[in-house]
Amino acid sequence: EALLGAAVSDKEDDYNILLEKIADYEKIWSNRRLLVAAQHESQRFTYLVRAINYGVSKEIADLSEDEVPLEARTVMHKALADRLSKTDTTDIANYACYVQDLVCDIMFADTNSKRILRQIDFVQKSNPSYTVKEAAAVTILDLIVEWVSTLIDVQKTN
């Protein structure tokens, strides 16, 4: 570490001076390593946000006029840009969940898509032997039961 610190600072190669300033060079190297790691994390974040923007924008653009009118797609693109502008590194720590939330919130805002996907994940984690299809079936059945129960009017008769 001392040699690396010397290499990135004053390029000292005298053995005795290196030994005298070993703690300084180790600190220089530690600081440089942290700086490079922070730069790489920042680049990773930037590339992830760009990739998410590209992918979701493409999905929105590929929607047909029959599926979603042009005006609604324009609103979706604006909502995507707004949401991504507020994104920080903690949001994309688990980027798969973040993208799932993003797509549900922007492209399927008026649906229960996020709730359904969360429930499928929960069912599958609770029952590891279930396939995704089985977990989805259980989830949909639960939602149907919940919906039907709201339609039932129970009255007490005397």
Short mmCIF file of C-alpha atoms in Angstrom, two decimals:
data_model
loop_
_atom_site.label_atom_id
_atom_site.label_comp_id
_atom_site.label_asym_id
_atom_site.label_seq_id
_atom_site.Cartn_x
_atom_site.Cartn_y
_atom_site.Cartn_z
CA GLU A 1 0.00 0.00 0.00
CA ALA A 2 2.87 2.35 0.76
CA LEU A 3 4.38 1.66 -2.67
CA LEU A 4 1.06 2.31 -4.36
CA GLY A 5 0.63 5.52 -2.35
CA ALA A 6 4.08 6.67 -3.44
CA ALA A 7 3.30 5.77 -7.04
CA VAL A 8 0.15 7.90 -7.13
CA SER A 9 1.65 10.85 -5.26
CA ASP A 10 5.28 11.96 -5.54
CA LYS A 11 6.63 8.81 -7.23
CA GLU A 12 9.29 8.44 -4.54
CA ASP A 13 11.52 5.43 -5.11
CA ASP A 14 14.20 5.91 -2.46
CA TYR A 15 13.93 3.02 0.00
CA ASN A 16 14.82 5.05 3.11
CA ILE A 17 12.39 7.85 2.31
CA LEU A 18 9.67 5.29 1.61
CA LEU A 19 10.24 3.77 5.05
CA GLU A 20 10.18 7.21 6.71
CA LYS A 21 6.90 8.19 5.07
CA ILE A 22 5.21 4.78 5.06
CA ALA A 23 2.17 5.93 7.07
CA ASP A 24 1.69 8.95 4.79
CA TYR A 25 1.86 6.82 1.66
CA GLU A 26 -0.57 4.27 3.09
CA LYS A 27 -3.02 7.09 3.87
CA ILE A 28 -2.57 8.54 0.37
CA TRP A 29 -3.30 5.13 -1.15
CA SER A 30 -6.32 4.56 1.09
CA ASN A 31 -7.77 7.94 0.09
CA ARG A 32 -7.12 7.28 -3.61
CA ARG A 33 -8.72 3.84 -3.39
CA LEU A 34 -11.83 5.31 -1.75
CA LEU A 35 -12.01 8.06 -4.38
CA VAL A 36 -11.77 5.58 -7.25
CA ALA A 37 -14.39 3.33 -5.63
CA ALA A 38 -16.75 6.30 -5.24
CA GLN A 39 -16.20 7.29 -8.88
CA HIS A 40 -16.94 3.74 -10.03
CA GLU A 41 -20.10 3.59 -7.91
CA SER A 42 -21.21 6.92 -9.36
CA GLN A 43 -20.60 5.67 -12.90
CA ARG A 44 -22.45 2.44 -12.14
CA PHE A 45 -25.41 4.44 -10.83
CA THR A 46 -25.41 6.70 -13.90
CA TYR A 47 -25.28 3.73 -16.28
CA LEU A 48 -28.05 1.91 -14.40
CA VAL A 49 -30.33 4.95 -14.51
CA ARG A 50 -29.61 5.41 -18.23
CA ALA A 51 -30.32 1.73 -18.90
CA ILE A 52 -33.57 1.86 -16.93
CA ASN A 53 -34.59 5.02 -18.78
CA TYR A 54 -33.77 3.47 -22.14
CA GLY A 55 -35.53 0.18 -21.43
CA VAL A 56 -38.71 1.60 -19.92
CA SER A 57 -38.88 4.40 -22.54
CA LYS A 58 -38.62 1.80 -25.28
CA GLU A 59 -41.42 -0.27 -23.73
CA ILE A 60 -43.62 2.83 -23.52
CA ALA A 61 -42.80 3.84 -27.10
CA ASP A 62 -43.52 0.32 -28.36
CA LEU A 63 -47.07 0.38 -27.01
CA SER A 64 -49.57 0.54 -29.86
CA GLU A 65 -52.13 3.29 -30.27
CA ASP A 66 -54.80 0.68 -29.51
CA GLU A 67 -53.16 -0.16 -26.18
CA VAL A 68 -52.35 3.37 -25.06
CA PRO A 69 -53.07 6.65 -26.87
CA LEU A 70 -50.11 8.87 -27.78
CA GLU A 71 -51.09 11.50 -25.19
CA ALA A 72 -50.96 8.91 -22.41
CA ARG A 73 -47.57 7.70 -23.60
CA THR A 74 -46.29 11.28 -23.46
CA VAL A 75 -47.51 11.52 -19.86
CA MET A 76 -45.77 8.20 -19.09
CA HIS A 77 -42.48 9.45 -20.56
CA LYS A 78 -42.72 12.62 -18.46
CA ALA A 79 -43.52 10.62 -15.32
CA LEU A 80 -40.55 8.35 -16.02
CA ALA A 81 -38.18 11.30 -16.44
CA ASP A 82 -39.52 12.90 -13.27
CA ARG A 83 -39.17 9.71 -11.24
CA LEU A 84 -35.66 8.98 -12.53
CA SER A 85 -34.54 12.55 -11.75
CA LYS A 86 -35.41 11.86 -8.10
CA THR A 87 -33.68 8.48 -8.01
CA ASP A 88 -30.67 8.01 -5.76
CA THR A 89 -28.30 5.14 -5.05
CA THR A 90 -30.42 3.77 -2.21
CA ASP A 91 -33.40 3.44 -4.57
CA ILE A 92 -31.56 1.09 -6.88
CA ALA A 93 -29.75 -0.99 -4.29
CA ASN A 94 -32.19 -3.70 -5.37
CA TYR A 95 -32.69 -2.50 -8.91
CA ALA A 96 -34.97 -5.37 -9.97
CA CYS A 97 -37.57 -4.34 -7.36
CA TYR A 98 -37.02 -0.68 -8.23
CA VAL A 99 -37.67 -1.28 -11.93
CA GLN A 100 -40.69 -3.41 -11.10
CA ASP A 101 -42.12 -0.59 -8.97
CA LEU A 102 -41.27 1.97 -11.63
CA VAL A 103 -43.01 0.04 -14.40
CA CYS A 104 -46.06 -0.65 -12.22
CA ASP A 105 -46.33 2.99 -11.09
CA ILE A 106 -45.85 4.49 -14.55
CA MET A 107 -47.28 2.05 -17.06
CA PHE A 108 -49.94 0.41 -14.90
CA ALA A 109 -50.77 3.18 -12.44
CA ASP A 110 -54.50 2.46 -12.43
CA THR A 111 -54.14 -1.24 -11.70
CA ASN A 112 -53.27 -3.54 -8.81
CA SER A 113 -50.15 -4.72 -10.63
CA LYS A 114 -47.69 -3.82 -7.89
CA ARG A 115 -49.85 -5.44 -5.22
CA ILE A 116 -50.25 -8.59 -7.33
CA LEU A 117 -46.53 -8.89 -8.02
CA ARG A 118 -45.67 -8.33 -4.35
CA GLN A 119 -48.18 -10.99 -3.33
CA ILE A 120 -46.78 -13.45 -5.89
CA ASP A 121 -43.30 -12.86 -4.44
CA PHE A 122 -44.63 -13.35 -0.91
CA VAL A 123 -46.45 -16.58 -1.81
CA GLN A 124 -43.38 -17.94 -3.56
CA LYS A 125 -41.08 -17.08 -0.65
CA SER A 126 -43.56 -18.62 1.80
CA ASN A 127 -43.80 -21.77 -0.34
CA PRO A 128 -40.44 -22.33 -2.07
CA SER A 129 -41.71 -25.44 -3.84
CA TYR A 130 -44.29 -23.37 -5.78
CA THR A 131 -43.51 -22.33 -9.32
CA VAL A 132 -44.19 -18.74 -10.37
CA LYS A 133 -47.38 -19.92 -12.10
CA GLU A 134 -48.59 -21.65 -8.94
CA ALA A 135 -47.79 -18.60 -6.81
CA ALA A 136 -49.62 -16.40 -9.34
CA ALA A 137 -52.64 -18.73 -9.27
CA VAL A 138 -52.79 -18.60 -5.46
CA THR A 139 -52.48 -14.81 -5.56
CA ILE A 140 -55.23 -14.38 -8.14
CA LEU A 141 -57.53 -16.74 -6.23
CA ASP A 142 -56.95 -14.71 -3.06
CA LEU A 143 -57.80 -11.51 -4.92
CA ILE A 144 -60.95 -13.05 -6.39
CA VAL A 145 -62.04 -14.26 -2.95
CA GLU A 146 -61.38 -10.79 -1.55
CA TRP A 147 -63.36 -9.16 -4.37
CA VAL A 148 -66.30 -11.57 -4.09
CA SER A 149 -66.41 -11.04 -0.34
CA THR A 150 -67.00 -7.32 -0.94
CA LEU A 151 -70.03 -8.18 -3.07
CA ILE A 152 -71.71 -10.30 -0.41
CA ASP A 153 -74.22 -8.50 1.73
CA VAL A 154 -74.89 -10.43 4.92
CA GLN A 155 -78.04 -9.46 6.74
CA LYS A 156 -79.33 -10.75 10.01
CA THR A 157 -82.90 -12.02 9.91
CA ASN A 158 -85.10 -12.33 12.94
#
